XYZ file of C-alpha atoms in Angstrom:
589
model
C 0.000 0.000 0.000
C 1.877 2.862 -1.171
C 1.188 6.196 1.173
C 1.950 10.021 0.502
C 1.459 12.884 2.269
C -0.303 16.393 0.850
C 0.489 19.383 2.158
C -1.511 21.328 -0.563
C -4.845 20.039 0.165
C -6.383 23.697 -1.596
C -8.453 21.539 -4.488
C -10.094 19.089 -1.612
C -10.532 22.323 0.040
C -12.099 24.767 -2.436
C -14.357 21.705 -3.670
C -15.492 20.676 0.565
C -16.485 24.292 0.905
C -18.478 24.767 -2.027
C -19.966 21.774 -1.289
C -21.052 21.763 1.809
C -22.441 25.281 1.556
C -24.558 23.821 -1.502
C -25.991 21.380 0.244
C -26.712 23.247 3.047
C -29.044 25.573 0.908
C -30.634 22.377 -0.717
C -31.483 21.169 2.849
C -33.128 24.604 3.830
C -34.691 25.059 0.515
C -33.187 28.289 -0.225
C -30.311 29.023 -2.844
C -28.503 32.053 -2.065
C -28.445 35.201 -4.610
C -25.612 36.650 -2.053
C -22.190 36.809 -3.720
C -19.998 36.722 -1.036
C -18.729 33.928 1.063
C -19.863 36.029 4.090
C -23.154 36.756 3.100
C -24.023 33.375 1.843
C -22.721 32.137 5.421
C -24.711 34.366 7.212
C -27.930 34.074 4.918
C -27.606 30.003 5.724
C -27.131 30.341 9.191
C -30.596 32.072 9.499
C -32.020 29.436 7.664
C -30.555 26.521 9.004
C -32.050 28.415 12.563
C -35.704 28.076 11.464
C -34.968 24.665 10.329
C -33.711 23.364 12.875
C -36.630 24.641 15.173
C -39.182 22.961 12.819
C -37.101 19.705 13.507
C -36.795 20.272 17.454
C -40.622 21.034 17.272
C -41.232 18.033 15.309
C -39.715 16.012 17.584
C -41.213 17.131 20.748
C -44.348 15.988 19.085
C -42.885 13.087 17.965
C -42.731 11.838 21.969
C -46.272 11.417 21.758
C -47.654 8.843 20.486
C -50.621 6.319 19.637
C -49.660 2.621 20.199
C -52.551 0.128 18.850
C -52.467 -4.001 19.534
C -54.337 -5.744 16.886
C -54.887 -9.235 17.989
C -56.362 -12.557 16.802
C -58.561 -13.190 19.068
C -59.945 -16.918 18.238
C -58.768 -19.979 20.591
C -55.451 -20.768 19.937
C -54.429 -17.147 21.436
C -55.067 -17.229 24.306
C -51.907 -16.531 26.035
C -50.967 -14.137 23.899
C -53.924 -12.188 24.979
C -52.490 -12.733 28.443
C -49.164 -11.295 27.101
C -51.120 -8.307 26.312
C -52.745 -7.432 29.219
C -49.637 -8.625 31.412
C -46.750 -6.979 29.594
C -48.124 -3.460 28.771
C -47.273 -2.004 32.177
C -43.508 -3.412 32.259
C -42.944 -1.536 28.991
C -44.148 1.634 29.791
C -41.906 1.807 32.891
C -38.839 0.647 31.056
C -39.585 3.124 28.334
C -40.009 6.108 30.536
C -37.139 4.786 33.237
C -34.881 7.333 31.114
C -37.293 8.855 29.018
C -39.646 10.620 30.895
C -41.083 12.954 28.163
C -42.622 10.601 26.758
C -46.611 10.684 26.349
C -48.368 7.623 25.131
C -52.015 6.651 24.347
C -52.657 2.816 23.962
C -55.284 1.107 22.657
C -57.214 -2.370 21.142
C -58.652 -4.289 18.394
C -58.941 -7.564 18.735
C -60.561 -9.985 15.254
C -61.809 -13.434 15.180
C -64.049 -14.240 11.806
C -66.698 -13.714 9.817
C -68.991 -15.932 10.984
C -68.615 -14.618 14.970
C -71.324 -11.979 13.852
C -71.404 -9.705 16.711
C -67.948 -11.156 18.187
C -66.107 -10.344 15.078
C -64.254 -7.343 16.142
C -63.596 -6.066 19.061
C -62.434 -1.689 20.052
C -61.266 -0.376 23.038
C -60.277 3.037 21.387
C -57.045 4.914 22.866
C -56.698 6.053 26.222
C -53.630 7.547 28.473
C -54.886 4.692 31.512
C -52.855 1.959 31.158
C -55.293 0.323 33.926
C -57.798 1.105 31.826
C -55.847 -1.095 28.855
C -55.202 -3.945 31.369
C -58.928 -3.914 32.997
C -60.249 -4.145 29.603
C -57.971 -7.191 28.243
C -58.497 -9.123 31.711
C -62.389 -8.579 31.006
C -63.721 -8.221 28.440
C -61.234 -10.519 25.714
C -61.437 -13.898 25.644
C -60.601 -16.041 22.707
C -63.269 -17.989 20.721
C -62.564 -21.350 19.040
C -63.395 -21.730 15.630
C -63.974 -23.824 12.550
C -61.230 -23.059 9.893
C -57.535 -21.623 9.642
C -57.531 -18.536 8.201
C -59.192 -15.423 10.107
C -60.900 -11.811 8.986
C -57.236 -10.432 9.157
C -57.572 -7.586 6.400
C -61.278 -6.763 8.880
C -59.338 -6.384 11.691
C -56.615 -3.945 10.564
C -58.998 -1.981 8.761
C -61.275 -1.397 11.859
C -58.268 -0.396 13.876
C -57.066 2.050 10.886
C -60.459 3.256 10.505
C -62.580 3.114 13.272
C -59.693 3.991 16.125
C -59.354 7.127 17.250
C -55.223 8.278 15.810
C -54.571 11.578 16.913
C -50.661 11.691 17.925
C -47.933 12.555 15.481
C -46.253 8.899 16.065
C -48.609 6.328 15.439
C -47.676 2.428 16.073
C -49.860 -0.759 14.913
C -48.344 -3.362 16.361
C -50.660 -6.954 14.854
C -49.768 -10.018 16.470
C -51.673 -13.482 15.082
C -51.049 -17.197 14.331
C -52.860 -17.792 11.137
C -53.289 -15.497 7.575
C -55.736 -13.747 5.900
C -58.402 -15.805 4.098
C -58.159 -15.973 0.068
C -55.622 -18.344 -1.697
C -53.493 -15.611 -2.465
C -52.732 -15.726 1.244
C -52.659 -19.707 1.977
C -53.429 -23.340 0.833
C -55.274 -24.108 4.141
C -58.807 -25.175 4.544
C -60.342 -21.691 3.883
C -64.624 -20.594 4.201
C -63.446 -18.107 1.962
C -61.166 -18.929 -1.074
C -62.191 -16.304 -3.141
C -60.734 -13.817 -0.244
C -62.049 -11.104 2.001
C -66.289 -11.626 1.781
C -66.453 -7.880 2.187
C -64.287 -6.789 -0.860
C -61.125 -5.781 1.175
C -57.873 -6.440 -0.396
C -54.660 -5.918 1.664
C -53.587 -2.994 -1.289
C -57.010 -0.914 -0.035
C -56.260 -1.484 3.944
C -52.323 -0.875 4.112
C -53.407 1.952 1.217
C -55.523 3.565 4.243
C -52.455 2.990 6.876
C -49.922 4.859 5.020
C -52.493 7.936 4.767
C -53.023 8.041 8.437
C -49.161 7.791 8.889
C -49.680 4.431 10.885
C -46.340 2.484 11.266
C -47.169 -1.294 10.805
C -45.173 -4.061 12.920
C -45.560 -7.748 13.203
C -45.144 -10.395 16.091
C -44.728 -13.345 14.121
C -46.054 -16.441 16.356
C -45.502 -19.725 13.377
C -44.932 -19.671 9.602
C -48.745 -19.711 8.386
C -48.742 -15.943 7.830
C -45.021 -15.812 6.092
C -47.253 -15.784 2.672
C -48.683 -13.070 4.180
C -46.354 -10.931 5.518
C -44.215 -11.104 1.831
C -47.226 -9.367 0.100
C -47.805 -6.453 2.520
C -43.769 -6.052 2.135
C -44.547 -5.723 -1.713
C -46.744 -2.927 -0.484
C -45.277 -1.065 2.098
C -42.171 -2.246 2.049
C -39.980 -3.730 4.659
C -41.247 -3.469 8.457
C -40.215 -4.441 11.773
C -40.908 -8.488 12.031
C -40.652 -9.966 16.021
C -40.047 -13.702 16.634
C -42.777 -14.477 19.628
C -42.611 -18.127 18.713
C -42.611 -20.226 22.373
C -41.440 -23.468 23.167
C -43.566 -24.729 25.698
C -46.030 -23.035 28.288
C -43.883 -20.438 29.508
C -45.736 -16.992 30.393
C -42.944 -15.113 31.495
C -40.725 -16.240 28.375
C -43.933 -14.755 25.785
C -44.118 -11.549 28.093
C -40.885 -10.684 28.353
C -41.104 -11.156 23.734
C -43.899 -8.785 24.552
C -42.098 -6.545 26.020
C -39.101 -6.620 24.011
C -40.911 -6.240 20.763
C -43.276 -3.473 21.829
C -40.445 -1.333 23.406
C -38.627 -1.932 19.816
C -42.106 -1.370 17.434
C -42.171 2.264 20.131
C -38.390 3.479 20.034
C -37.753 2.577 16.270
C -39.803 5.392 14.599
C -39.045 8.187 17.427
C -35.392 7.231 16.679
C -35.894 7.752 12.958
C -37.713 11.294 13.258
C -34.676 13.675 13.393
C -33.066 12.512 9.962
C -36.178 11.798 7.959
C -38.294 13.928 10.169
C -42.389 12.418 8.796
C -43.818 8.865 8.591
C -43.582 9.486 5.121
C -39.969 9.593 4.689
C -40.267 6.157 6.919
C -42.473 4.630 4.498
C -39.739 5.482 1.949
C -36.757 4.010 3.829
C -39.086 0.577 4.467
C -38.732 -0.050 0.214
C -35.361 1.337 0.116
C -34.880 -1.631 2.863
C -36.445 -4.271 0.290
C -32.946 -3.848 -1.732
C -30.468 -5.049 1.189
C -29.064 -8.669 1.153
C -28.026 -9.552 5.108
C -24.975 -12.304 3.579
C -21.649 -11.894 2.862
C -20.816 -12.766 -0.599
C -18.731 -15.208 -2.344
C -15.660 -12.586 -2.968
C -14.099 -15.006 -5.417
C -17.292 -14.052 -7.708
C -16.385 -10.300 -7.669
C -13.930 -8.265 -9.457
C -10.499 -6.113 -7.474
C -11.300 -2.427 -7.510
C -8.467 0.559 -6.983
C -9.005 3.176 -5.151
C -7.041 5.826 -2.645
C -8.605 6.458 1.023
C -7.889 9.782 2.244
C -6.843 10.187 6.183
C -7.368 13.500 7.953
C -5.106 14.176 10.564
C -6.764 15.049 14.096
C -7.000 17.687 16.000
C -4.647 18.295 19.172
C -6.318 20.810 20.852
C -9.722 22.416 21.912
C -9.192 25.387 19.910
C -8.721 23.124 16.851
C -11.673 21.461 17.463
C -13.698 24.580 17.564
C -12.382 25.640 14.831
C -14.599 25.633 11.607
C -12.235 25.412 9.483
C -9.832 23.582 11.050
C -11.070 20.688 8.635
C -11.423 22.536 5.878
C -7.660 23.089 5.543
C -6.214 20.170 6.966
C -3.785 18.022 4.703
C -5.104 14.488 4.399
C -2.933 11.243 3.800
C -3.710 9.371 1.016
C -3.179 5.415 0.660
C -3.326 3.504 -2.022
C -6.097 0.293 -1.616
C -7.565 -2.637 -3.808
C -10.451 -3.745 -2.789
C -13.776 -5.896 -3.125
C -17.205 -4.814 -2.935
C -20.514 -6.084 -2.261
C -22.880 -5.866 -4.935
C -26.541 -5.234 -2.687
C -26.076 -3.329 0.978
C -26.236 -5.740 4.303
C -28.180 -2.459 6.015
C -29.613 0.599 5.034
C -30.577 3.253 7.743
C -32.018 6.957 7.377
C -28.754 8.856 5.680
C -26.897 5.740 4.415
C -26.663 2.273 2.915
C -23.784 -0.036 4.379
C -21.726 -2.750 2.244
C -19.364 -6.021 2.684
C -16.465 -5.170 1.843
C -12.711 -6.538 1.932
C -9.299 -4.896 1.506
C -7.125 -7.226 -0.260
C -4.350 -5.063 -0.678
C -2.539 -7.139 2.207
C -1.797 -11.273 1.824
C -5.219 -11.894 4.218
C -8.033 -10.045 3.341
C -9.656 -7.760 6.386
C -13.176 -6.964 6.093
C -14.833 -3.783 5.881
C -17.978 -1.816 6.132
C -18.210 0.519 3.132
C -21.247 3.462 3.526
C -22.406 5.428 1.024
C -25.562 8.010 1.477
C -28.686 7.974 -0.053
C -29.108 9.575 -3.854
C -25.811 11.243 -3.485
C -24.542 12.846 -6.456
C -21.565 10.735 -8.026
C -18.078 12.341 -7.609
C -19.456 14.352 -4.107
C -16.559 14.173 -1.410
C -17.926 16.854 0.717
C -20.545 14.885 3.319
C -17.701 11.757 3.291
C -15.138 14.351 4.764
C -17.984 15.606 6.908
C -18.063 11.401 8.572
C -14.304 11.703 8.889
C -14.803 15.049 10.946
C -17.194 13.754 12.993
C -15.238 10.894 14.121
C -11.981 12.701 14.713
C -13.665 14.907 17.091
C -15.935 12.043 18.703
C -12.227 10.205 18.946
C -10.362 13.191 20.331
C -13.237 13.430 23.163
C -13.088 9.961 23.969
C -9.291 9.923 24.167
C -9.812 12.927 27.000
C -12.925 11.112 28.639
C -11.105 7.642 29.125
C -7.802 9.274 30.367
C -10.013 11.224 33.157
C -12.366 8.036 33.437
C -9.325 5.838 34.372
C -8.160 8.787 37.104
C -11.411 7.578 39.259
C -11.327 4.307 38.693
C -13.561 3.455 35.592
C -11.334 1.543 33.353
C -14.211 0.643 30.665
C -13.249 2.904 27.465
C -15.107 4.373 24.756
C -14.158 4.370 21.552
C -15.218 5.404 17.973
C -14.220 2.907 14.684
C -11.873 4.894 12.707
C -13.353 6.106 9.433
C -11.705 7.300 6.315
C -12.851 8.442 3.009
C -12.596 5.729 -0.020
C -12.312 6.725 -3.158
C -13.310 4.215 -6.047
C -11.000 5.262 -9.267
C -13.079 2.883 -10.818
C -16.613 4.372 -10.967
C -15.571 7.934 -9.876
C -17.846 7.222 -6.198
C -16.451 8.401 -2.826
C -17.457 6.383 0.274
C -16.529 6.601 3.621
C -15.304 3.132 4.843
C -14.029 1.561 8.577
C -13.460 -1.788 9.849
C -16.359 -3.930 10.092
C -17.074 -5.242 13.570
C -16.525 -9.170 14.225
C -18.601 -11.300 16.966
C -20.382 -8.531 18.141
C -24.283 -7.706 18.410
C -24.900 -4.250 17.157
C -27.279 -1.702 19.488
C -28.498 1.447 19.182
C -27.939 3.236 22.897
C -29.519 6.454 22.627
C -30.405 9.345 20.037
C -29.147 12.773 19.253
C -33.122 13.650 20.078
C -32.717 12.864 23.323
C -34.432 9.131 23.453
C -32.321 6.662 25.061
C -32.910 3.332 23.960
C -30.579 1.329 26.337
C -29.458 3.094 29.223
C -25.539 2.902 30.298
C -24.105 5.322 32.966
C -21.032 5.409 31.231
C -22.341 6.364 28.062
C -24.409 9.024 29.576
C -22.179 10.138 31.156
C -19.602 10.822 28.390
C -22.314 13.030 26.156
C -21.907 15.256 29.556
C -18.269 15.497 29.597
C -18.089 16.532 25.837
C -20.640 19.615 26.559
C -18.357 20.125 30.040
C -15.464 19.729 27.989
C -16.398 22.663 25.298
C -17.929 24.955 27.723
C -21.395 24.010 25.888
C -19.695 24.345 22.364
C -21.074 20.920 21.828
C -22.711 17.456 22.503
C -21.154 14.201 20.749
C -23.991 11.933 21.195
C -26.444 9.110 18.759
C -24.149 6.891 20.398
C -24.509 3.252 18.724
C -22.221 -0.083 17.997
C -20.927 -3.129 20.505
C -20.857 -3.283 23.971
C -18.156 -5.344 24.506
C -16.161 -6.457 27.729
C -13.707 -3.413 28.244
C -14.919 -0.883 25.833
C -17.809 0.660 24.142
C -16.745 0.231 20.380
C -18.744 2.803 18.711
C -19.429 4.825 15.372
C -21.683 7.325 13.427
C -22.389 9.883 16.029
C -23.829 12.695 15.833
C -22.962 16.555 17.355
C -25.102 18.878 18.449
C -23.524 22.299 18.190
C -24.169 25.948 18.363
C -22.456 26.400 15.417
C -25.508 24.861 12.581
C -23.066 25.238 9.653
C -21.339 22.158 10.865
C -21.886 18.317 11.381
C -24.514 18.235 9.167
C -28.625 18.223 9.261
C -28.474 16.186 12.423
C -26.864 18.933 14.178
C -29.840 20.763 15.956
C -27.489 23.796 17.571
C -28.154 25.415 20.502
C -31.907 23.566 20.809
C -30.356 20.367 20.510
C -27.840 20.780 23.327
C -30.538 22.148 25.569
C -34.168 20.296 24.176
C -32.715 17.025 23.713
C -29.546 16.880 26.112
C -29.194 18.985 29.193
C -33.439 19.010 29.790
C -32.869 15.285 29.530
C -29.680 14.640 31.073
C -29.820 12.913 34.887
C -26.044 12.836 36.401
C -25.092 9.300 37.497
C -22.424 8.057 39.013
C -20.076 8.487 36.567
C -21.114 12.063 36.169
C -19.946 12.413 39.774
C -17.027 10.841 40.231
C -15.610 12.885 36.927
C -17.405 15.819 39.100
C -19.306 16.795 35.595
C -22.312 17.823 38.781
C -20.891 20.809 39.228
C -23.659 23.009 38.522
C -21.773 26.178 38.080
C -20.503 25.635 34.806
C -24.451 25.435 33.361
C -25.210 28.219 35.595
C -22.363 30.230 33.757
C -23.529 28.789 30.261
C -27.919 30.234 31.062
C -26.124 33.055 32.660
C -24.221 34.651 29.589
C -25.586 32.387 26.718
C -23.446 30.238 26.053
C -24.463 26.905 23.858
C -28.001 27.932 25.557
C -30.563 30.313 25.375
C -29.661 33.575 27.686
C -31.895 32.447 31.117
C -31.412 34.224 34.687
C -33.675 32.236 35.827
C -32.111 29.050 34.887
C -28.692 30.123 35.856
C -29.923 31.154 39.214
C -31.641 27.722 39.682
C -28.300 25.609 38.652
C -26.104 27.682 41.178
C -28.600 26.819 43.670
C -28.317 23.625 43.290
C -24.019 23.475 42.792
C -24.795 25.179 46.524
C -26.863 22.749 47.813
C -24.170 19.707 47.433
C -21.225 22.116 49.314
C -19.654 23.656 46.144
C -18.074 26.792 47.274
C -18.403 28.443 43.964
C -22.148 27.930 43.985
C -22.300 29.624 47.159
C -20.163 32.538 45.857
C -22.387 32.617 42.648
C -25.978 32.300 44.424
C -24.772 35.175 47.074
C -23.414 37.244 44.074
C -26.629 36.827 42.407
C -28.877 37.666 44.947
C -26.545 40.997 45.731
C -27.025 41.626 41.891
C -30.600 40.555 41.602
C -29.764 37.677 39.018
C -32.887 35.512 38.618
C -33.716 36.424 41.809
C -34.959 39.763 43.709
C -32.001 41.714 45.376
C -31.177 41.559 48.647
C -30.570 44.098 50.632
């Protein structure tokens, strides 16, 4: 692998800037007529500020949401109807253990067949009383035997889409049953009803209805009688969220905790989703997009070498690096020569990016890769690739400072981000950004740059806190994600929220970000304290004279109160000077 230096980086340069700034005013909508690099700047900053709180708004709303079970309700369910009723207050304290914002309505429909007559379907319409869910279940469901396989299916989801009361900006069906709709398009079974649905319904008009009401569908799959099934809605709608809730054996607590585990999944994966493609929409979108990915490595003997050169950028040293905008934007970069393989079809696809197999054989064993490349980019288009490789030399240069001070107090579990560089493929003229793929390791998704924490670690939390400490509220690394393994968190593709909105791109949410969907958020742990990130005085300081934050007496006042109430000396000195001064607080006299 031969490797060279540049020093005169001024055409990577030139082309990131003018990039970036173009895509910038394609994200807002609004092309600049201003000439200068100053003016167009400026013009996008107040732009990207009314963006931004559209997206913060959005996803305040996004916290509440409508959650609807749709259940087969004939006799062979019978403990999943149990499930139901048993399971529904366990997930709504795990989900609101760290996320207390959240605001959700739940609700019922429950099907049997066409021949129940009055039993057919079954409503209990949304309502904020999870009691009220559980009393209902334990009461007034019961499962009813009857005389063939397939069940009114398409009648049930269409009488929760329809006749169910959606009024929250996130909106969850989560259908759980054992056998498929009736028609032979749907199964071979002994079927009432070959010709299909009696009542003219076709799964095209119901899941037609669901996408206009911006209803997210999700499946707990109990046996294979509804695979059939569950391929033809995918031609429709595209790919959706599929949970195993097969059992072996009468085991309650086995099905609830499936419950659990799939309901808490079917409510945190669209309210993770809503700061990058911001609508249910856009989610409908990324479910075909999804329809293209192949989950298996290939045969590489099958696929032709490629050349290419990946460009390294050398990291920052300091904080005032770091801060600096355009620190990045002149750096030299490394370039290494590479040959390569690459997968045909992407393994994963997510809301900016598809991800690829991938091998470097320029070395006698061949290491695998994970090649990304975003959505619909334009071919030749460097400038959001450099933008990865920024983000993780900052999110590295953080967690190179958090570990040293972690290991000071005794916390020798690191953090730290997968080293990314940009490929480029001399082949087909495509730039990719491209790091090591991970080996023997189960991928999870801790928390999100909105604020929602999806698996809670102290550690983790607790490292978001030191980056803002770190910066004096400059900036949040957080979207933390990848493998927790025995002595480190082995992460990548995080996201910063900063107060400067021409940077890290569209997930950046500024100075609302930090303060909406961190600090309101944020509970110090353990961690937080021994690295003494409690200090209240330095978020005092940051509402006091703006800083990352909104300018807020009030608030400043409150934080050095409480920096005084745990025996800081400084907030003593600050909540004395403030109430000589009258700062958020009357004067004294």
């Amino acid at each position: 692998m031969n490797q060279k230096t540049g020093n005169d980086c001024s055409e990577y340069n030139i082309k990131f800037l003018e990039e970036r700034l173009r895509r910038y005013e394609d994200e807002v909508g609004q092309i600049s007529n201003k000439s200068t690099l100053i003016d167009r700047v400026s013009y996008l900053r107040k732009n990207r500020e009314n963006d931004v709180s559209k997206a913060i708004i959005n996803i305040e709303y996004s916290m509440n949401f409508d959650l609807c079970f749709v259940l087969d309700c004939t006799g062979s369910m019978s403990p999943y109807i149990e499930a139901a009723k048993e399971h529904i207050l366990k997930v709504a304290s795990y989900v609101n253990s760290h996320n207390s914002n959240f605001k959700f309505w739940v609700g019922f429909c429950g099907y049997r067949d066409h021949y129940n007559n009055g039993n057919r379907l079954q409503i209990f319409d949304f309502t904020n009383s999870l009691e009220k869910f559980k009393t209902y279940i334990t009461n007034k469901v019961k499962a009813i035997q009857n005389y063939d396989q397939p069940e009114d299916v398409l009648g049930g989801l269409n009488a929760a889409i329809t006749e169910m009361t959606w009024s929250n900006a996130t909106r969850i069906l989560l259908h759980i049953g054992d056998a498929p709709p009736h028609g032979r398009r749907f199964t071979n079974l002994y079927d009432k009803y070959p010709n299909g649905d009696p009542n003219g319904l076709t799964a095209e008009s119901v899941l037609k209805k669901m996408k206009l009401k911006k209803i997210l569908y999700n499946f707990g799959k109990i046996n294979d009688s509804t695979d059939v099934m569950l391929n033809v809605f995918r031609e429709i709608i595209g790919e959706f969220p599929v949970f195993d809730l097969m059992t072996m054996g009468d085991n309650p607590e086995v099905l609830v905790d499936k419950f659990c585990k799939a309901t808490s999944s079917a409510i945190f994966s669209p309210i993770t989703l809503t700061t990058t493609l911001r609508n249910s929409k856009s989610i409908y979108s990324l479910q075909q997009k999804k329809l293209q990915i192949n989950p298996h490595e290939p045969d590489w003997t099958t696929h032709p070498e490629k050349t290419g050169t990946l460009l390294c950028c050398i990291p920052p040293r300091t904080l005032a690096e770091v801060k600096n905008e355009y620190y990045f934007i002149n750096s030299s970069f490394i370039e290494q020569d590479i040959f390569f393989k690459l997968a045909p079809q992407p393994f994963s696809v997510g809301a900016e990016r598809y991800a690829y197999f991938a091998i470097d054989t320029s070395i006698g064993q061949a290491n695998k890769l994970v090649i990304k490349k975003y959505h619909d980019i334009k071919i030749g288009t460097i400038e959001r690739y450099l933008e990865s490789v920024e983000i993780f030399n900052i999110a590295s240069f953080f967690s190179i400072k958090f570990n040293i001070a972690a290991e000071r107090v005794g916390i020798n579990k690191k953090i730290t981000f997968i080293d990314v560089k940009v490929l480029y493929d001399k082949t087909d003229n495509t730039y990719y950004s491209v790091e090591n793929y991970i080996s023997n390791a189960k991928f999870k998704k801790f928390n999100v740059n909105s604020g929602l924490i999806t698996e809670f670690h102290s550690i983790l939390e607790a490292f978001a806190h030191f980056t803002y400490k770190y910066t004096e509220g400059y900036l949040v690394v957080y979207d933390l994600q990848g493998a927790d393994l025995r002595d480190e968190f082995l992460l990548t593709d995080p996201v910063i929220h900063c107060v400067d909105l021409l940077r890290f791109g569209i997930t950046n949410l500024g100075k609302g970000g930090i303060q909406k969907c961190f600090l309101a958020k944020h509970k110090c742990n353990d961690i937080c304290k021994k690295l003494k990130l409690d200090d209240y005085n330095l978020e005092g300081r940051c509402y006091e004279n703006g800083i990352g934050v909104e300018k807020d007496m009030k608030r400043a006042f409150e934080y050095y109160q409480q920096s005084a109430e745990i025996g800081h000396a400084d907030g003593i000195n600050n909540v004395g000077r403030c109430y000589e001064n009258g700062i958020g607080e009357s004067k004294k006299t």
